[in-house]
Amino acid sequence: MTEDKTILEIKNLKKNFGKFSALKDITFNVHRGEIFGFIGPNGAGKSTTIRVLLGILKKSSGDVTIFGNDVWKDTVEIHKRLSYVPGDVYLWPNLTGGEIIDLFLKMNNNKHSSRTDELIKKFDLDVTKKARTYSKGNRQKVTLIAALSTDAELYIFDEPTSGLDPIMEEVFQQEVIDLKNSGKSILLSSHILSEVERMCDRIGIIREGKIIETGTLDEMRHLTRSQIIVSTKKAYLKLAVTHMCMI
Ligand SMILES: Nc1ncnc2c1ncn2[C@@H]1O[C@H](COP(=O)(O)OP(=O)(O)O)[C@@H](O)[C@H]1O
Ligand SMILES: [Mg+2]
């Protein structure tokens, strides 16, 4: 078992919805103590992969383990050590944000703590309002506050900042960096590379249900370096342009 270094392992994961093959071949690991960015355009298969990891969807084939345990068979054990924010956030419309945060915490055997209050303040959320009055960003704040005030070993966030304004995105990113600095592991999905490249130790790029690249940003910059050679009449000019693009 490679649990020491690897906290999450996906090997040749496939997932079909009827005849449609949403995940064709997903293989990557998340190491203990790192922030792993799971990057790819809309519809690439990020949420489907994460739903398999969370034991919500059953894989068609492949091996998927967290803490060395099978994500489908050992879901209860895994979830005791995991905290996550799903991509589609559903909140009870007639409960207030504060009630829902406490409910999420209770469902995971946690309690409202001073850390919860600190996060409510940082994310500037009015917890007295009913969820039906919340914007997408406020709904995301509710799930983020609950997830971040849970003490876990591994945190999984599925496009958590897509409805947040830039200031709140900064708050979130700082929280994730703090988690990492305290030894936690993080899987963070996004469809915007620039949003996460600053924080991630390694990234995996997914496209049309396949992982097309995994590594550190430096390794990928090397792989995708384009060289443009421009020659002029007077001098010979060589320009090396390094760029990273979402393929
Ligand atoms: N329950 C489902 N039934 C059928 N197709 C699905 C289902 N869930 C996702 N898909 C399809 O699988 C593909 C990957 O979707 P998803 O994992 O949500 O992508 P991402 O999160 O990267 O935007 C898309 O083509 C989507 O339409
Ligand atoms: Mg998604």
Tab-separated table of N, CA and C in Angstrom, residues 37-200:
chain	number	residue	atom	x	y	z
A	37	GLY	N	-4.207	20.587	-8.409
A	37	GLY	CA	-5.205	21.287	-9.238
A	37	GLY	C	-5.727	20.346	-10.315
A	38	PHE	N	-7.047	20.221	-10.391
A	38	PHE	CA	-7.668	19.326	-11.370
A	38	PHE	C	-8.348	20.250	-12.393
A	39	ILE	N	-7.673	20.415	-13.538
A	39	ILE	CA	-8.039	21.497	-14.451
A	39	ILE	C	-8.589	20.958	-15.761
A	40	GLY	N	-9.644	21.577	-16.250
A	40	GLY	CA	-10.178	21.177	-17.551
A	40	GLY	C	-11.411	21.979	-17.895
A	41	PRO	N	-11.721	22.069	-19.189
A	41	PRO	CA	-12.877	22.865	-19.605
A	41	PRO	C	-14.207	22.276	-19.120
A	42	ASN	N	-15.278	23.052	-19.239
A	42	ASN	CA	-16.602	22.568	-18.841
A	42	ASN	C	-16.938	21.295	-19.610
A	43	GLY	N	-17.489	20.322	-18.915
A	43	GLY	CA	-17.908	19.082	-19.557
A	43	GLY	C	-16.794	18.060	-19.709
A	44	ALA	N	-15.586	18.381	-19.213
A	44	ALA	CA	-14.440	17.473	-19.387
A	44	ALA	C	-14.549	16.222	-18.519
A	45	GLY	N	-15.250	16.330	-17.384
A	45	GLY	CA	-15.398	15.159	-16.514
A	45	GLY	C	-14.896	15.378	-15.088
A	46	LYS	N	-14.665	16.631	-14.701
A	46	LYS	CA	-14.140	16.919	-13.358
A	46	LYS	C	-15.151	16.499	-12.274
A	47	SER	N	-16.383	16.973	-12.421
A	47	SER	CA	-17.390	16.678	-11.382
A	47	SER	C	-17.706	15.192	-11.336
A	48	THR	N	-17.732	14.543	-12.505
A	48	THR	CA	-18.001	13.096	-12.536
A	48	THR	C	-16.904	12.361	-11.765
A	49	THR	N	-15.641	12.731	-11.999
A	49	THR	CA	-14.524	12.119	-11.267
A	49	THR	C	-14.698	12.339	-9.764
A	50	ILE	N	-15.024	13.574	-9.395
A	50	ILE	CA	-15.155	13.902	-7.966
A	50	ILE	C	-16.341	13.153	-7.346
A	51	ARG	N	-17.438	12.993	-8.106
A	51	ARG	CA	-18.583	12.239	-7.576
A	51	ARG	C	-18.221	10.770	-7.345
A	52	VAL	N	-17.363	10.228	-8.206
A	52	VAL	CA	-16.893	8.850	-7.990
A	52	VAL	C	-16.044	8.817	-6.706
A	53	LEU	N	-15.172	9.815	-6.554
A	53	LEU	CA	-14.310	9.876	-5.361
A	53	LEU	C	-15.123	9.941	-4.068
A	54	LEU	N	-16.260	10.647	-4.151
A	54	LEU	CA	-17.077	10.844	-2.951
A	54	LEU	C	-18.038	9.683	-2.706
A	55	GLY	N	-18.036	8.692	-3.605
A	55	GLY	CA	-18.932	7.545	-3.430
A	55	GLY	C	-20.367	7.848	-3.827
A	56	ILE	N	-20.572	8.925	-4.588
A	56	ILE	CA	-21.931	9.293	-5.035
A	56	ILE	C	-22.260	8.532	-6.320
A	57	LEU	N	-21.273	8.394	-7.189
A	57	LEU	CA	-21.439	7.652	-8.446
A	57	LEU	C	-20.590	6.396	-8.408
A	58	LYS	N	-21.111	5.314	-8.990
A	58	LYS	CA	-20.333	4.074	-9.059
A	58	LYS	C	-19.523	4.062	-10.350
A	59	LYS	N	-18.243	3.744	-10.231
A	59	LYS	CA	-17.370	3.689	-11.421
A	59	LYS	C	-17.823	2.562	-12.341
A	60	SER	N	-17.471	2.648	-13.629
A	60	SER	CA	-17.700	1.516	-14.532
A	60	SER	C	-16.527	0.543	-14.442
A	61	SER	N	-15.295	1.081	-14.360
A	61	SER	CA	-14.120	0.236	-14.112
A	61	SER	C	-12.965	1.098	-13.622
A	62	GLY	N	-11.887	0.431	-13.184
A	62	GLY	CA	-10.725	1.159	-12.665
A	62	GLY	C	-10.596	0.979	-11.158
A	63	ASP	N	-9.539	1.566	-10.596
A	63	ASP	CA	-9.314	1.505	-9.144
A	63	ASP	C	-9.302	2.911	-8.582
A	64	VAL	N	-10.119	3.134	-7.570
A	64	VAL	CA	-10.179	4.461	-6.960
A	64	VAL	C	-10.137	4.306	-5.448
A	65	THR	N	-9.060	4.804	-4.847
A	65	THR	CA	-8.928	4.691	-3.393
A	65	THR	C	-8.572	6.039	-2.759
A	66	ILE	N	-9.067	6.212	-1.540
A	66	ILE	CA	-8.671	7.364	-0.712
A	66	ILE	C	-8.236	6.782	0.635
A	67	PHE	N	-7.114	7.235	1.159
A	67	PHE	CA	-6.502	6.675	2.377
A	67	PHE	C	-6.303	5.156	2.226
A	68	GLY	N	-6.124	4.708	1.000
A	68	GLY	CA	-5.940	3.280	0.753
A	68	GLY	C	-7.234	2.473	0.768
A	69	ASN	N	-8.381	3.151	0.958
A	69	ASN	CA	-9.678	2.453	1.016
A	69	ASN	C	-10.471	2.657	-0.263
A	70	ASP	N	-11.264	1.651	-0.629
A	70	ASP	CA	-12.086	1.730	-1.831
A	70	ASP	C	-13.207	2.766	-1.636
A	71	VAL	N	-13.328	3.683	-2.592
A	71	VAL	CA	-14.264	4.804	-2.403
A	71	VAL	C	-15.732	4.376	-2.429
A	72	TRP	N	-16.029	3.211	-3.017
A	72	TRP	CA	-17.423	2.765	-3.096
A	72	TRP	C	-17.791	1.916	-1.884
A	73	LYS	N	-16.844	1.037	-1.481
A	73	LYS	CA	-17.153	0.102	-0.379
A	73	LYS	C	-16.930	0.740	0.991
A	74	ASP	N	-15.924	1.604	1.088
A	74	ASP	CA	-15.549	2.140	2.406
A	74	ASP	C	-15.900	3.616	2.542
A	75	THR	N	-17.023	4.014	1.927
A	75	THR	CA	-17.408	5.433	1.898
A	75	THR	C	-17.518	6.030	3.306
A	76	VAL	N	-18.129	5.286	4.219
A	76	VAL	CA	-18.367	5.834	5.562
A	76	VAL	C	-17.037	6.113	6.263
A	77	GLU	N	-16.124	5.140	6.202
A	77	GLU	CA	-14.805	5.313	6.825
A	77	GLU	C	-14.072	6.515	6.220
A	78	ILE	N	-14.100	6.595	4.889
A	78	ILE	CA	-13.385	7.675	4.192
A	78	ILE	C	-13.959	9.035	4.592
A	79	HIS	N	-15.281	9.116	4.649
A	79	HIS	CA	-15.904	10.418	4.903
A	79	HIS	C	-15.643	10.959	6.310
A	80	LYS	N	-15.204	10.092	7.214
A	80	LYS	CA	-14.842	10.572	8.558
A	80	LYS	C	-13.582	11.428	8.510
A	81	ARG	N	-12.790	11.239	7.446
A	81	ARG	CA	-11.487	11.932	7.359
A	81	ARG	C	-11.435	12.924	6.197
A	82	LEU	N	-12.623	13.208	5.628
A	82	LEU	CA	-12.705	13.994	4.388
A	82	LEU	C	-13.646	15.182	4.562
A	83	SER	N	-13.327	16.271	3.883
A	83	SER	CA	-14.264	17.396	3.858
A	83	SER	C	-14.391	17.847	2.407
A	84	TYR	N	-15.597	18.165	1.942
A	84	TYR	CA	-15.710	18.504	0.522
A	84	TYR	C	-16.796	19.543	0.236
A	85	VAL	N	-16.606	20.183	-0.912
A	85	VAL	CA	-17.607	21.119	-1.430
A	85	VAL	C	-17.991	20.635	-2.829
A	86	PRO	N	-19.250	20.231	-3.013
A	86	PRO	CA	-19.652	19.720	-4.335
A	86	PRO	C	-19.795	20.838	-5.358
A	87	GLY	N	-19.849	20.454	-6.624
A	87	GLY	CA	-19.998	21.446	-7.682
A	87	GLY	C	-21.380	22.091	-7.691
A	88	ASP	N	-22.406	21.267	-7.585
A	88	ASP	CA	-23.769	21.820	-7.568
A	88	ASP	C	-24.197	21.918	-6.122
A	89	VAL	N	-24.377	23.154	-5.688
A	89	VAL	CA	-24.711	23.363	-4.288
A	89	VAL	C	-26.229	23.454	-4.117
A	90	TYR	N	-26.787	22.510	-3.389
A	90	TYR	CA	-28.207	22.574	-3.082
A	90	TYR	C	-28.366	22.976	-1.628
A	91	LEU	N	-29.158	24.016	-1.378
A	91	LEU	CA	-29.414	24.426	0.001
A	91	LEU	C	-30.917	24.425	0.254
A	92	TRP	N	-31.306	24.131	1.455
A	92	TRP	CA	-32.720	24.171	1.834
A	92	TRP	C	-33.180	25.635	1.795
A	93	PRO	N	-34.128	25.982	0.922
A	93	PRO	CA	-34.459	27.395	0.708
A	93	PRO	C	-35.013	28.121	1.927
A	94	ASN	N	-35.692	27.369	2.828
A	94	ASN	CA	-36.331	28.042	3.967
A	94	ASN	C	-35.490	28.092	5.225
A	95	LEU	N	-34.284	27.538	5.145
A	95	LEU	CA	-33.382	27.651	6.302
A	95	LEU	C	-32.442	28.840	6.079
A	96	THR	N	-31.959	29.425	7.162
A	96	THR	CA	-30.990	30.514	7.020
A	96	THR	C	-29.609	29.915	6.729
A	97	GLY	N	-28.704	30.760	6.229
A	97	GLY	CA	-27.337	30.318	5.956
A	97	GLY	C	-26.696	29.720	7.200
A	98	GLY	N	-26.941	30.372	8.349
A	98	GLY	CA	-26.353	29.914	9.612
A	98	GLY	C	-26.879	28.544	9.998
A	99	GLU	N	-28.192	28.345	9.804
A	99	GLU	CA	-28.778	27.036	10.150
A	99	GLU	C	-28.203	25.933	9.256
A	100	ILE	N	-28.020	26.287	7.991
A	100	ILE	CA	-27.507	25.269	7.060
A	100	ILE	C	-26.049	24.927	7.375
A	101	ILE	N	-25.243	25.937	7.703
A	101	ILE	CA	-23.846	25.669	8.090
A	101	ILE	C	-23.826	24.694	9.272
A	102	ASP	N	-24.664	24.979	10.287
A	102	ASP	CA	-24.683	24.109	11.472
A	102	ASP	C	-25.182	22.703	11.140
A	103	LEU	N	-26.149	22.650	10.209
A	103	LEU	CA	-26.683	21.349	9.799
A	103	LEU	C	-25.610	20.518	9.083
A	104	PHE	N	-24.889	21.163	8.154
A	104	PHE	CA	-23.797	20.462	7.455
A	104	PHE	C	-22.770	19.952	8.472
A	105	LEU	N	-22.432	20.803	9.440
A	105	LEU	CA	-21.433	20.413	10.436
A	105	LEU	C	-21.922	19.213	11.245
A	106	LYS	N	-23.208	19.263	11.644
A	106	LYS	CA	-23.799	18.181	12.436
A	106	LYS	C	-23.824	16.867	11.661
A	107	MET	N	-24.172	16.977	10.364
A	107	MET	CA	-24.235	15.776	9.522
A	107	MET	C	-22.877	15.078	9.462
A	108	ASN	N	-21.805	15.849	9.626
A	108	ASN	CA	-20.462	15.262	9.588
A	108	ASN	C	-19.851	15.124	10.983
A	109	ASN	N	-20.732	15.044	11.991
A	109	ASN	CA	-20.277	14.889	13.381
A	109	ASN	C	-19.356	16.004	13.845
A	110	ASN	N	-19.619	17.205	13.375
A	110	ASN	CA	-18.829	18.355	13.808
A	110	ASN	C	-19.724	19.360	14.505
A	111	LYS	N	-19.076	20.330	15.123
A	111	LYS	CA	-19.846	21.360	15.829
A	111	LYS	C	-19.430	22.746	15.363
A	112	HIS	N	-20.365	23.680	15.479
A	112	HIS	CA	-20.075	25.088	15.244
A	112	HIS	C	-18.985	25.511	16.253
A	113	SER	N	-17.904	26.100	15.747
A	113	SER	CA	-16.790	26.447	16.636
A	113	SER	C	-16.383	27.904	16.416
A	114	SER	N	-15.351	28.330	17.141
A	114	SER	CA	-14.861	29.699	16.932
A	114	SER	C	-14.271	29.831	15.521
A	115	ARG	N	-13.790	28.726	15.004
A	115	ARG	CA	-13.274	28.694	13.614
A	115	ARG	C	-14.428	28.986	12.631
A	116	THR	N	-15.605	28.437	12.898
A	116	THR	CA	-16.769	28.705	12.045
A	116	THR	C	-17.073	30.201	12.048
A	117	ASP	N	-17.088	30.803	13.243
A	117	ASP	CA	-17.368	32.247	13.348
A	117	ASP	C	-16.325	33.069	12.599
A	118	GLU	N	-15.070	32.645	12.731
A	118	GLU	CA	-13.969	33.342	12.055
A	118	GLU	C	-14.182	33.297	10.538
A	119	LEU	N	-14.598	32.140	10.032
A	119	LEU	CA	-14.805	31.986	8.583
A	119	LEU	C	-16.014	32.792	8.104
A	120	ILE	N	-17.071	32.826	8.906
A	120	ILE	CA	-18.268	33.606	8.545
A	120	ILE	C	-17.867	35.081	8.383
A	121	LYS	N	-17.012	35.535	9.303
A	121	LYS	CA	-16.523	36.908	9.263
A	121	LYS	C	-15.661	37.141	8.021
A	122	LYS	N	-14.718	36.239	7.806
A	122	LYS	CA	-13.793	36.383	6.672
A	122	LYS	C	-14.528	36.396	5.340
A	123	PHE	N	-15.527	35.519	5.201
A	123	PHE	CA	-16.263	35.434	3.937
A	123	PHE	C	-17.412	36.455	3.875
A	124	ASP	N	-17.581	37.222	4.974
A	124	ASP	CA	-18.550	38.313	5.000
A	124	ASP	C	-19.945	37.822	4.575
A	125	LEU	N	-20.415	36.759	5.251
A	125	LEU	CA	-21.721	36.194	4.910
A	125	LEU	C	-22.759	36.585	5.965
A	126	ASP	N	-23.901	37.088	5.503
A	126	ASP	CA	-25.011	37.371	6.414
A	126	ASP	C	-25.754	36.060	6.656
A	127	VAL	N	-25.468	35.446	7.809
A	127	VAL	CA	-26.000	34.095	8.079
A	127	VAL	C	-27.448	34.128	8.564
A	128	THR	N	-28.005	35.331	8.720
A	128	THR	CA	-29.384	35.410	9.213
A	128	THR	C	-30.394	35.333	8.065
A	129	LYS	N	-29.909	35.444	6.832
A	129	LYS	CA	-30.823	35.430	5.684
A	129	LYS	C	-31.153	34.015	5.243
A	130	LYS	N	-32.379	33.849	4.702
A	130	LYS	CA	-32.769	32.515	4.218
A	130	LYS	C	-32.033	32.199	2.914
A	131	ALA	N	-31.766	30.924	2.731
A	131	ALA	CA	-30.958	30.501	1.586
A	131	ALA	C	-31.600	30.886	0.261
A	132	ARG	N	-32.929	30.974	0.225
A	132	ARG	CA	-33.566	31.303	-1.063
A	132	ARG	C	-33.231	32.721	-1.532
A	133	THR	N	-32.760	33.560	-0.611
A	133	THR	CA	-32.392	34.928	-0.995
A	133	THR	C	-30.925	35.011	-1.448
A	134	TYR	N	-30.196	33.912	-1.319
A	134	TYR	CA	-28.759	33.955	-1.606
A	134	TYR	C	-28.440	33.876	-3.104
A	135	SER	N	-27.402	34.618	-3.504
A	135	SER	CA	-26.823	34.494	-4.846
A	135	SER	C	-25.992	33.211	-4.891
A	136	LYS	N	-25.516	32.851	-6.090
A	136	LYS	CA	-24.668	31.657	-6.213
A	136	LYS	C	-23.430	31.765	-5.312
A	137	GLY	N	-22.844	32.968	-5.309
A	137	GLY	CA	-21.643	33.191	-4.495
A	137	GLY	C	-21.929	32.961	-3.016
A	138	ASN	N	-23.085	33.450	-2.547
A	138	ASN	CA	-23.420	33.261	-1.133
A	138	ASN	C	-23.701	31.795	-0.817
A	139	ARG	N	-24.311	31.098	-1.769
A	139	ARG	CA	-24.551	29.655	-1.549
A	139	ARG	C	-23.214	28.920	-1.452
A	140	GLN	N	-22.270	29.345	-2.306
A	140	GLN	CA	-20.943	28.717	-2.239
A	140	GLN	C	-20.264	29.019	-0.903
A	141	LYS	N	-20.466	30.257	-0.412
A	141	LYS	CA	-19.839	30.608	0.867
A	141	LYS	C	-20.336	29.688	1.981
A	142	VAL	N	-21.642	29.365	1.958
A	142	VAL	CA	-22.214	28.497	2.991
A	142	VAL	C	-21.481	27.149	3.020
A	143	THR	N	-21.318	26.538	1.837
A	143	THR	CA	-20.679	25.215	1.810
A	143	THR	C	-19.175	25.323	2.102
A	144	LEU	N	-18.572	26.427	1.650
A	144	LEU	CA	-17.136	26.611	1.928
A	144	LEU	C	-16.883	26.778	3.423
A	145	ILE	N	-17.714	27.577	4.080
A	145	ILE	CA	-17.528	27.802	5.523
A	145	ILE	C	-17.678	26.482	6.276
A	146	ALA	N	-18.699	25.690	5.902
A	146	ALA	CA	-18.900	24.401	6.581
A	146	ALA	C	-17.712	23.468	6.314
A	147	ALA	N	-17.261	23.426	5.060
A	147	ALA	CA	-16.158	22.506	4.721
A	147	ALA	C	-14.852	22.932	5.388
A	148	LEU	N	-14.584	24.244	5.373
A	148	LEU	CA	-13.311	24.725	5.927
A	148	LEU	C	-13.291	24.679	7.453
A	149	SER	N	-14.464	24.711	8.097
A	149	SER	CA	-14.412	24.650	9.565
A	149	SER	C	-14.443	23.211	10.054
A	150	THR	N	-14.375	22.271	9.112
A	150	THR	CA	-14.259	20.853	9.467
A	150	THR	C	-12.784	20.467	9.468
A	151	ASP	N	-12.352	19.803	10.528
A	151	ASP	CA	-10.964	19.360	10.587
A	151	ASP	C	-10.854	18.006	9.896
A	152	ALA	N	-10.219	17.990	8.716
A	152	ALA	CA	-10.108	16.750	7.941
A	152	ALA	C	-8.671	16.563	7.485
A	153	GLU	N	-8.398	15.393	6.896
A	153	GLU	CA	-7.054	15.166	6.346
A	153	GLU	C	-6.990	15.587	4.885
A	154	LEU	N	-8.131	15.373	4.209
A	154	LEU	CA	-8.192	15.677	2.778
A	154	LEU	C	-9.412	16.545	2.499
A	155	TYR	N	-9.186	17.587	1.698
A	155	TYR	CA	-10.274	18.502	1.315
A	155	TYR	C	-10.462	18.424	-0.196
A	156	ILE	N	-11.705	18.262	-0.631
A	156	ILE	CA	-11.991	18.204	-2.061
A	156	ILE	C	-12.953	19.346	-2.398
A	157	PHE	N	-12.521	20.199	-3.323
A	157	PHE	CA	-13.348	21.350	-3.713
A	157	PHE	C	-13.615	21.281	-5.214
A	158	ASP	N	-14.905	21.253	-5.600
A	158	ASP	CA	-15.251	21.192	-7.021
A	158	ASP	C	-15.667	22.592	-7.500
A	159	GLU	N	-14.801	23.244	-8.222
A	159	GLU	CA	-15.002	24.611	-8.737
A	159	GLU	C	-15.636	25.524	-7.675
A	160	PRO	N	-14.936	25.669	-6.546
A	160	PRO	CA	-15.553	26.381	-5.423
A	160	PRO	C	-15.648	27.879	-5.597
A	161	THR	N	-14.889	28.445	-6.528
A	161	THR	CA	-14.845	29.909	-6.598
A	161	THR	C	-15.600	30.465	-7.802
A	162	SER	N	-16.335	29.616	-8.527
A	162	SER	CA	-16.937	30.091	-9.784
A	162	SER	C	-17.978	31.204	-9.579
A	163	GLY	N	-18.530	31.334	-8.366
A	163	GLY	CA	-19.506	32.423	-8.152
A	163	GLY	C	-18.984	33.497	-7.213
A	164	LEU	N	-17.722	33.394	-6.820
A	164	LEU	CA	-17.185	34.361	-5.844
A	164	LEU	C	-16.526	35.553	-6.531
A	165	ASP	N	-16.608	36.719	-5.889
A	165	ASP	CA	-15.911	37.876	-6.459
A	165	ASP	C	-14.418	37.754	-6.131
A	166	PRO	N	-13.579	38.577	-6.802
A	166	PRO	CA	-12.120	38.395	-6.638
A	166	PRO	C	-11.622	38.514	-5.204
A	167	ILE	N	-12.256	39.339	-4.393
A	167	ILE	CA	-11.787	39.491	-3.007
A	167	ILE	C	-12.052	38.204	-2.229
A	168	MET	N	-13.236	37.634	-2.457
A	168	MET	CA	-13.588	36.390	-1.762
A	168	MET	C	-12.769	35.213	-2.289
A	169	GLU	N	-12.420	35.288	-3.564
A	169	GLU	CA	-11.571	34.250	-4.137
A	169	GLU	C	-10.216	34.251	-3.429
A	170	GLU	N	-9.719	35.480	-3.184
A	170	GLU	CA	-8.453	35.629	-2.437
A	170	GLU	C	-8.569	35.017	-1.049
A	171	VAL	N	-9.704	35.298	-0.377
A	171	VAL	CA	-9.918	34.756	0.974
A	171	VAL	C	-9.867	33.233	0.912
A	172	PHE	N	-10.567	32.675	-0.070
A	172	PHE	CA	-10.583	31.216	-0.222
A	172	PHE	C	-9.178	30.672	-0.469
A	173	GLN	N	-8.459	31.303	-1.386
A	173	GLN	CA	-7.119	30.807	-1.725
A	173	GLN	C	-6.193	30.831	-0.516
A	174	GLN	N	-6.296	31.899	0.281
A	174	GLN	CA	-5.455	31.985	1.478
A	174	GLN	C	-5.797	30.867	2.453
A	175	GLU	N	-7.099	30.572	2.584
A	175	GLU	CA	-7.519	29.481	3.474
A	175	GLU	C	-6.931	28.150	3.019
A	176	VAL	N	-6.925	27.939	1.708
A	176	VAL	CA	-6.407	26.675	1.172
A	176	VAL	C	-4.896	26.579	1.407
A	177	ILE	N	-4.201	27.694	1.206
A	177	ILE	CA	-2.753	27.702	1.461
A	177	ILE	C	-2.476	27.430	2.952
A	178	ASP	N	-3.310	28.028	3.825
A	178	ASP	CA	-3.150	27.774	5.271
A	178	ASP	C	-3.376	26.293	5.599
A	179	LEU	N	-4.367	25.682	4.939
A	179	LEU	CA	-4.630	24.255	5.161
A	179	LEU	C	-3.390	23.447	4.803
A	180	LYS	N	-2.849	23.763	3.630
A	180	LYS	CA	-1.662	23.045	3.169
A	180	LYS	C	-0.505	23.213	4.163
A	181	ASN	N	-0.322	24.457	4.628
A	181	ASN	CA	0.776	24.717	5.560
A	181	ASN	C	0.597	23.982	6.886
A	182	SER	N	-0.658	23.600	7.180
A	182	SER	CA	-0.848	22.828	8.412
A	182	SER	C	-0.866	21.323	8.118
A	183	GLY	N	-0.388	20.946	6.915
A	183	GLY	CA	-0.176	19.525	6.624
A	183	GLY	C	-1.325	18.820	5.941
A	184	LYS	N	-2.373	19.565	5.570
A	184	LYS	CA	-3.529	18.930	4.925
A	184	LYS	C	-3.280	18.720	3.433
A	185	SER	N	-4.112	17.841	2.838
A	185	SER	CA	-4.030	17.595	1.397
A	185	SER	C	-5.285	18.162	0.741
A	186	ILE	N	-5.122	18.691	-0.478
A	186	ILE	CA	-6.252	19.364	-1.133
A	186	ILE	C	-6.337	18.984	-2.608
A	187	LEU	N	-7.547	18.617	-3.038
A	187	LEU	CA	-7.849	18.433	-4.463
A	187	LEU	C	-8.814	19.546	-4.848
A	188	LEU	N	-8.384	20.345	-5.827
A	188	LEU	CA	-9.151	21.539	-6.175
A	188	LEU	C	-9.422	21.543	-7.671
A	189	SER	N	-10.705	21.517	-8.063
A	189	SER	CA	-10.972	21.532	-9.503
A	189	SER	C	-11.294	22.938	-9.986
A	190	SER	N	-10.964	23.192	-11.249
A	190	SER	CA	-11.238	24.505	-11.824
A	190	SER	C	-11.211	24.408	-13.345
A	191	HIS	N	-11.933	25.301	-14.022
A	191	HIS	CA	-11.786	25.325	-15.475
A	191	HIS	C	-10.889	26.478	-15.903
A	192	ILE	N	-10.324	27.191	-14.905
A	192	ILE	CA	-9.437	28.313	-15.236
A	192	ILE	C	-8.068	28.083	-14.605
A	193	LEU	N	-7.092	27.835	-15.455
A	193	LEU	CA	-5.748	27.524	-14.970
A	193	LEU	C	-5.159	28.661	-14.132
A	194	SER	N	-5.321	29.899	-14.629
A	194	SER	CA	-4.682	31.037	-13.960
A	194	SER	C	-5.204	31.213	-12.531
A	195	GLU	N	-6.430	30.732	-12.300
A	195	GLU	CA	-7.049	30.874	-10.995
A	195	GLU	C	-6.321	30.048	-9.930
A	196	VAL	N	-5.759	28.922	-10.354
A	196	VAL	CA	-5.194	28.001	-9.372
A	196	VAL	C	-3.685	27.783	-9.498
A	197	GLU	N	-3.091	28.281	-10.596
A	197	GLU	CA	-1.679	27.945	-10.826
A	197	GLU	C	-0.774	28.475	-9.715
A	198	ARG	N	-1.177	29.605	-9.110
A	198	ARG	CA	-0.397	30.222	-8.047
A	198	ARG	C	-0.290	29.311	-6.818
A	199	MET	N	-1.340	28.533	-6.578
A	199	MET	CA	-1.375	27.773	-5.327
A	199	MET	C	-1.041	26.292	-5.456
A	200	CYS	N	-1.170	25.735	-6.661
A	200	CYS	CA	-1.075	24.281	-6.772
A	200	CYS	C	0.366	23.783	-6.857
